[in-house]
Amino acid sequence: MRSRIHNKMCWSRAFHTGLVLLLLQLMRLEAVPISIDKTKVKEPEKKPEEPPASVDTGLHYDRYLREVIDFLEKDQHFREKLHNTDMEDIKQGKLAKELDFVSHHVRTKLDELKRQEVNRLRTLIKAKQDLEGGNDIAVDHQALLKQFEYLNHMNPHTFEVDDLDRLIKSATKDLENYDKERHEEFKRYEMMKEHDRREHLKTLDDDDRKKEEEHYEEMRKKHADHPKVNHPGSQNQLKEVWEEADGLDPEDFDPKTFFNLHDTNGDGFFDEQELEALFTKELEKIYDPTNEEDDMVEMEEERLRMREHVMNEVDSNKDRLVSLDEFLVATKKKEFLEPDSWETLEQNQAYTDEEMREFEEHLAQQEQDLNLKAVDLQKQRDELERQQEQLNAQKIELQQAVEHMERLKSQKVEPPPEVHVEGNVVPDMHAADNQLHIEQEPQQQEHPPAHHDPQDAPQEHHGQQNPDLAQQGLPQTHQDLPPGHQDAAQGPHNLP
């Protein structure tokens, strides 16, 4: 957390002293020197500055920002204009107009950097869409790129004056809003910590809850029991650093010498990082990482509160830097010589009771929404499982039908045979009918026909059975024919 805060602060200093040259110096994470000869103050050696290998301002476009600045610094014209431009002119975009006069080589490289950044943003948009499950949805990159205000997305190919102006304004705005965002983030951290403590107490019985409450109060009292904390930026506080960190006699305290000792990069300014380093001794009075009662997140918040307080009192032109002149003027004020006592975090709760109540209501609502969503997802899962079971059943039925058709095909089932008599198709008779004709034939042989009148001969002859047909199992008379064939057989006898 502290590393991100320090790096973001460096950008404010860069805008005041040049946005480019001083940025590369301020982004170094250097400790307060304590091992040099404290009896003599020497001017810091001037060494060529090199861009740090891995520095992150905390901005999501940090790399793009640093690369643009690095190449702009290489142009002599732009660098000279930079020295003659103050903070307000930079914010108003006057420096960005000088981009038209930089060398062709630098402009070409800036064009390339912008194309790379646009491609990176498009890749991020696509990756986010894939995570959200929208693989089949067309992406409108132009519309989505509007959210990135630090570049002109309508012209993704060349780096223009508008791009530099957007970049400067976006970085300035983001860094100026950082303190406010940091306070809100710490407030949420403190409220969540208290919420978790209360929820834990609800899970305990009466005896354990009482013990836990007693332990909590004991830790609070232990944390508050520490040496007096000096007012940040006061004479007493700086003299303590002079004596304990620098090893010098407090009676010999000299503000100008102190400033030169702790201006670690020798640029003539105290930036926010260098100021924070001055508060280490005070913070060690309150916080110890080995103690249960001390929260290191709170220690960093305390450090930032101290820095913010000194900046408000000493930084007269509000450029987020303390010059030597501003520092010397502050050492002559009554607040420096006779400061009020400093109230630490335990004396200033980060949130009100009303804010805590709203925070817990918000958490309860979030939990309720998550539970409803979980129920809805479970219903969707049950429905999908039901549909899957139906599909599996249909699959089994289809497989059984295919197997049945394959069995029929392998058995080669053929239709029953047909018999032709005098051009008419006669179906094969049932076996029972054939058996009936065979039984009737012996009975007729046992009872020979009686004598009849000759007129009856045709009928008798017609009624006689044909033994050849009977042996073949075929109909012997027209009465034995199927309906429809009887009329055909009786045709000649029915003529008038």
PDB file of C-alpha atoms in Angstrom, residues 71-228:
ATOM      1  CA  PHE A  71      11.057   9.993 -25.074  1.00  0.00           C
ATOM      2  CA  LEU A  72       9.888  13.574 -24.655  1.00  0.00           C
ATOM      3  CA  GLU A  73      12.872  14.171 -22.385  1.00  0.00           C
ATOM      4  CA  LYS A  74      15.200  13.262 -25.260  1.00  0.00           C
ATOM      5  CA  ASP A  75      14.011  16.249 -27.305  1.00  0.00           C
ATOM      6  CA  GLN A  76      16.069  19.364 -26.495  1.00  0.00           C
ATOM      7  CA  HIS A  77      13.387  21.870 -27.539  1.00  0.00           C
ATOM      8  CA  PHE A  78      10.725  20.239 -25.379  1.00  0.00           C
ATOM      9  CA  ARG A  79      13.113  19.999 -22.426  1.00  0.00           C
ATOM     10  CA  GLU A  80      13.928  23.726 -22.615  1.00  0.00           C
ATOM     11  CA  LYS A  81      10.256  24.681 -22.769  1.00  0.00           C
ATOM     12  CA  LEU A  82       9.651  22.467 -19.795  1.00  0.00           C
ATOM     13  CA  HIS A  83      11.995  24.498 -17.588  1.00  0.00           C
ATOM     14  CA  ASN A  84      10.090  27.705 -18.395  1.00  0.00           C
ATOM     15  CA  THR A  85       6.570  26.350 -17.799  1.00  0.00           C
ATOM     16  CA  ASP A  86       4.919  26.530 -14.385  1.00  0.00           C
ATOM     17  CA  MET A  87       2.432  24.112 -12.879  1.00  0.00           C
ATOM     18  CA  GLU A  88      -0.725  25.967 -13.875  1.00  0.00           C
ATOM     19  CA  ASP A  89       0.392  26.323 -17.493  1.00  0.00           C
ATOM     20  CA  ILE A  90       1.086  22.594 -17.622  1.00  0.00           C
ATOM     21  CA  LYS A  91      -2.383  21.836 -16.278  1.00  0.00           C
ATOM     22  CA  GLN A  92      -3.954  24.189 -18.821  1.00  0.00           C
ATOM     23  CA  GLY A  93      -2.300  22.360 -21.712  1.00  0.00           C
ATOM     24  CA  LYS A  94       0.231  25.008 -22.791  1.00  0.00           C
ATOM     25  CA  LEU A  95       3.100  22.552 -22.601  1.00  0.00           C
ATOM     26  CA  ALA A  96       1.265  20.032 -24.786  1.00  0.00           C
ATOM     27  CA  LYS A  97       1.266  22.515 -27.687  1.00  0.00           C
ATOM     28  CA  GLU A  98       5.065  22.281 -27.818  1.00  0.00           C
ATOM     29  CA  LEU A  99       4.688  18.738 -29.142  1.00  0.00           C
ATOM     30  CA  ASP A 100       4.423  20.162 -32.667  1.00  0.00           C
ATOM     31  CA  PHE A 101       8.075  21.254 -32.478  1.00  0.00           C
ATOM     32  CA  VAL A 102       9.710  18.029 -31.294  1.00  0.00           C
ATOM     33  CA  SER A 103      11.914  16.017 -33.643  1.00  0.00           C
ATOM     34  CA  HIS A 104      10.525  13.602 -36.208  1.00  0.00           C
ATOM     35  CA  HIS A 105      12.251  10.681 -34.520  1.00  0.00           C
ATOM     36  CA  VAL A 106      10.523  11.384 -31.202  1.00  0.00           C
ATOM     37  CA  ARG A 107       7.124  11.841 -32.871  1.00  0.00           C
ATOM     38  CA  THR A 108       7.532   8.558 -34.704  1.00  0.00           C
ATOM     39  CA  LYS A 109       8.329   6.756 -31.470  1.00  0.00           C
ATOM     40  CA  LEU A 110       5.363   8.360 -29.728  1.00  0.00           C
ATOM     41  CA  ASP A 111       3.101   7.165 -32.559  1.00  0.00           C
ATOM     42  CA  GLU A 112       4.376   3.645 -32.020  1.00  0.00           C
ATOM     43  CA  LEU A 113       3.826   3.862 -28.246  1.00  0.00           C
ATOM     44  CA  LYS A 114       0.236   4.985 -28.748  1.00  0.00           C
ATOM     45  CA  ARG A 115      -0.526   2.142 -31.168  1.00  0.00           C
ATOM     46  CA  GLN A 116       0.867  -0.328 -28.664  1.00  0.00           C
ATOM     47  CA  GLU A 117      -1.251   1.159 -25.878  1.00  0.00           C
ATOM     48  CA  VAL A 118      -4.435   1.039 -27.966  1.00  0.00           C
ATOM     49  CA  ASN A 119      -3.744  -2.602 -28.810  1.00  0.00           C
ATOM     50  CA  ARG A 120      -3.173  -3.329 -25.115  1.00  0.00           C
ATOM     51  CA  LEU A 121      -6.507  -1.774 -24.200  1.00  0.00           C
ATOM     52  CA  ARG A 122      -8.284  -3.739 -26.911  1.00  0.00           C
ATOM     53  CA  THR A 123      -6.718  -6.931 -25.598  1.00  0.00           C
ATOM     54  CA  LEU A 124      -7.897  -6.080 -22.080  1.00  0.00           C
ATOM     55  CA  ILE A 125     -11.426  -5.423 -23.338  1.00  0.00           C
ATOM     56  CA  LYS A 126     -11.478  -8.757 -25.182  1.00  0.00           C
ATOM     57  CA  ALA A 127     -10.115 -10.605 -22.145  1.00  0.00           C
ATOM     58  CA  LYS A 128     -12.770  -9.062 -19.905  1.00  0.00           C
ATOM     59  CA  GLN A 129     -15.481 -10.031 -22.373  1.00  0.00           C
ATOM     60  CA  ASP A 130     -14.211 -13.629 -22.464  1.00  0.00           C
ATOM     61  CA  LEU A 131     -14.268 -13.817 -18.663  1.00  0.00           C
ATOM     62  CA  GLU A 132     -17.850 -12.579 -18.631  1.00  0.00           C
ATOM     63  CA  GLY A 133     -18.869 -15.252 -21.133  1.00  0.00           C
ATOM     64  CA  GLY A 134     -19.557 -13.043 -24.128  1.00  0.00           C
ATOM     65  CA  ASN A 135     -17.454 -14.877 -26.687  1.00  0.00           C
ATOM     66  CA  ASP A 136     -20.183 -14.751 -29.334  1.00  0.00           C
ATOM     67  CA  ILE A 137     -20.967 -11.050 -28.904  1.00  0.00           C
ATOM     68  CA  ALA A 138     -19.421  -8.518 -31.271  1.00  0.00           C
ATOM     69  CA  VAL A 139     -17.188  -5.998 -29.473  1.00  0.00           C
ATOM     70  CA  ASP A 140     -17.537  -2.286 -30.188  1.00  0.00           C
ATOM     71  CA  HIS A 141     -13.968  -1.255 -29.346  1.00  0.00           C
ATOM     72  CA  GLN A 142     -14.527   2.393 -30.242  1.00  0.00           C
ATOM     73  CA  ALA A 143     -17.360   2.705 -27.742  1.00  0.00           C
ATOM     74  CA  LEU A 144     -15.488   0.875 -24.980  1.00  0.00           C
ATOM     75  CA  LEU A 145     -12.280   2.870 -25.510  1.00  0.00           C
ATOM     76  CA  LYS A 146     -14.139   6.046 -24.528  1.00  0.00           C
ATOM     77  CA  GLN A 147     -13.674   5.123 -20.868  1.00  0.00           C
ATOM     78  CA  PHE A 148      -9.913   5.650 -21.209  1.00  0.00           C
ATOM     79  CA  GLU A 149      -9.655   9.412 -21.138  1.00  0.00           C
ATOM     80  CA  TYR A 150      -5.857   9.649 -21.213  1.00  0.00           C
ATOM     81  CA  LEU A 151      -5.696   9.143 -24.996  1.00  0.00           C
ATOM     82  CA  ASN A 152      -7.678  10.047 -28.100  1.00  0.00           C
ATOM     83  CA  HIS A 153      -9.236   6.739 -29.138  1.00  0.00           C
ATOM     84  CA  MET A 154     -10.672   8.219 -32.361  1.00  0.00           C
ATOM     85  CA  ASN A 155      -7.147   8.418 -33.754  1.00  0.00           C
ATOM     86  CA  PRO A 156      -5.405   5.181 -32.715  1.00  0.00           C
ATOM     87  CA  HIS A 157      -2.442   5.581 -35.056  1.00  0.00           C
ATOM     88  CA  THR A 158      -0.636   8.846 -34.259  1.00  0.00           C
ATOM     89  CA  PHE A 159       0.317  10.678 -31.074  1.00  0.00           C
ATOM     90  CA  GLU A 160      -0.953  14.255 -31.310  1.00  0.00           C
ATOM     91  CA  VAL A 161      -1.084  17.364 -29.110  1.00  0.00           C
ATOM     92  CA  ASP A 162      -4.472  16.248 -27.823  1.00  0.00           C
ATOM     93  CA  ASP A 163      -2.959  12.964 -26.637  1.00  0.00           C
ATOM     94  CA  LEU A 164      -0.290  14.694 -24.566  1.00  0.00           C
ATOM     95  CA  ASP A 165      -2.827  17.131 -23.155  1.00  0.00           C
ATOM     96  CA  ARG A 166      -5.152  14.262 -22.188  1.00  0.00           C
ATOM     97  CA  LEU A 167      -2.295  12.339 -20.618  1.00  0.00           C
ATOM     98  CA  ILE A 168      -1.141  15.272 -18.464  1.00  0.00           C
ATOM     99  CA  LYS A 169      -4.645  16.183 -17.316  1.00  0.00           C
ATOM    100  CA  SER A 170      -5.626  12.599 -16.556  1.00  0.00           C
ATOM    101  CA  ALA A 171      -2.494  11.945 -14.500  1.00  0.00           C
ATOM    102  CA  THR A 172      -2.897  15.240 -12.618  1.00  0.00           C
ATOM    103  CA  LYS A 173      -6.561  14.556 -11.870  1.00  0.00           C
ATOM    104  CA  ASP A 174      -5.933  10.977 -10.760  1.00  0.00           C
ATOM    105  CA  LEU A 175      -3.123  11.984  -8.418  1.00  0.00           C
ATOM    106  CA  GLU A 176      -4.990  14.936  -6.928  1.00  0.00           C
ATOM    107  CA  ASN A 177      -7.923  12.654  -6.097  1.00  0.00           C
ATOM    108  CA  TYR A 178      -5.668  10.067  -4.562  1.00  0.00           C
ATOM    109  CA  ASP A 179      -5.680  11.421  -0.979  1.00  0.00           C
ATOM    110  CA  LYS A 180      -9.466  11.458  -0.877  1.00  0.00           C
ATOM    111  CA  GLU A 181      -9.674   7.942  -2.255  1.00  0.00           C
ATOM    112  CA  ARG A 182      -7.035   6.764   0.203  1.00  0.00           C
ATOM    113  CA  HIS A 183      -9.046   8.120   3.172  1.00  0.00           C
ATOM    114  CA  GLU A 184     -12.172   6.340   1.956  1.00  0.00           C
ATOM    115  CA  GLU A 185     -10.283   3.103   1.459  1.00  0.00           C
ATOM    116  CA  PHE A 186      -8.870   3.219   4.983  1.00  0.00           C
ATOM    117  CA  LYS A 187     -12.307   4.018   6.415  1.00  0.00           C
ATOM    118  CA  ARG A 188     -13.758   0.927   4.728  1.00  0.00           C
ATOM    119  CA  TYR A 189     -10.876  -1.127   6.099  1.00  0.00           C
ATOM    120  CA  GLU A 190     -11.571   0.020   9.667  1.00  0.00           C
ATOM    121  CA  MET A 191     -15.330  -0.564   9.385  1.00  0.00           C
ATOM    122  CA  MET A 192     -14.826  -4.040   7.953  1.00  0.00           C
ATOM    123  CA  LYS A 193     -12.464  -4.884  10.782  1.00  0.00           C
ATOM    124  CA  GLU A 194     -15.068  -3.780  13.348  1.00  0.00           C
ATOM    125  CA  HIS A 195     -17.827  -5.632  11.474  1.00  0.00           C
ATOM    126  CA  ASP A 196     -15.824  -8.869  11.513  1.00  0.00           C
ATOM    127  CA  ARG A 197     -15.211  -8.453  15.250  1.00  0.00           C
ATOM    128  CA  ARG A 198     -18.916  -8.041  15.935  1.00  0.00           C
ATOM    129  CA  GLU A 199     -19.831 -11.020  13.793  1.00  0.00           C
ATOM    130  CA  HIS A 200     -17.263 -13.129  15.631  1.00  0.00           C
ATOM    131  CA  LEU A 201     -18.798 -12.178  18.976  1.00  0.00           C
ATOM    132  CA  LYS A 202     -22.188 -13.440  17.786  1.00  0.00           C
ATOM    133  CA  THR A 203     -20.764 -16.943  17.382  1.00  0.00           C
ATOM    134  CA  LEU A 204     -19.587 -17.135  21.022  1.00  0.00           C
ATOM    135  CA  ASP A 205     -21.450 -18.070  24.165  1.00  0.00           C
ATOM    136  CA  ASP A 206     -21.789 -15.594  27.027  1.00  0.00           C
ATOM    137  CA  ASP A 207     -18.585 -16.575  28.831  1.00  0.00           C
ATOM    138  CA  ASP A 208     -16.396 -16.571  25.722  1.00  0.00           C
ATOM    139  CA  ARG A 209     -17.950 -13.331  24.516  1.00  0.00           C
ATOM    140  CA  LYS A 210     -17.119 -11.669  27.825  1.00  0.00           C
ATOM    141  CA  LYS A 211     -13.513 -12.874  27.637  1.00  0.00           C
ATOM    142  CA  GLU A 212     -13.193 -11.637  24.065  1.00  0.00           C
ATOM    143  CA  GLU A 213     -14.518  -8.194  24.967  1.00  0.00           C
ATOM    144  CA  GLU A 214     -12.104  -7.940  27.896  1.00  0.00           C
ATOM    145  CA  HIS A 215      -9.186  -8.933  25.646  1.00  0.00           C
ATOM    146  CA  TYR A 216     -10.216  -6.341  23.055  1.00  0.00           C
ATOM    147  CA  GLU A 217     -10.290  -3.539  25.646  1.00  0.00           C
ATOM    148  CA  GLU A 218      -6.934  -4.655  27.027  1.00  0.00           C
ATOM    149  CA  MET A 219      -5.339  -4.442  23.564  1.00  0.00           C
ATOM    150  CA  ARG A 220      -6.772  -0.967  22.978  1.00  0.00           C
ATOM    151  CA  LYS A 221      -5.355   0.330  26.247  1.00  0.00           C
ATOM    152  CA  LYS A 222      -2.006  -1.270  25.550  1.00  0.00           C
ATOM    153  CA  HIS A 223      -1.806   0.326  22.111  1.00  0.00           C
ATOM    154  CA  ALA A 224      -2.681   3.766  23.519  1.00  0.00           C
ATOM    155  CA  ASP A 225       0.036   3.491  26.165  1.00  0.00           C
ATOM    156  CA  HIS A 226       2.984   4.957  24.260  1.00  0.00           C
ATOM    157  CA  PRO A 227       5.388   7.914  24.580  1.00  0.00           C
ATOM    158  CA  LYS A 228       4.195  11.359  23.610  1.00  0.00           C
TER     159      LYS A 228
END
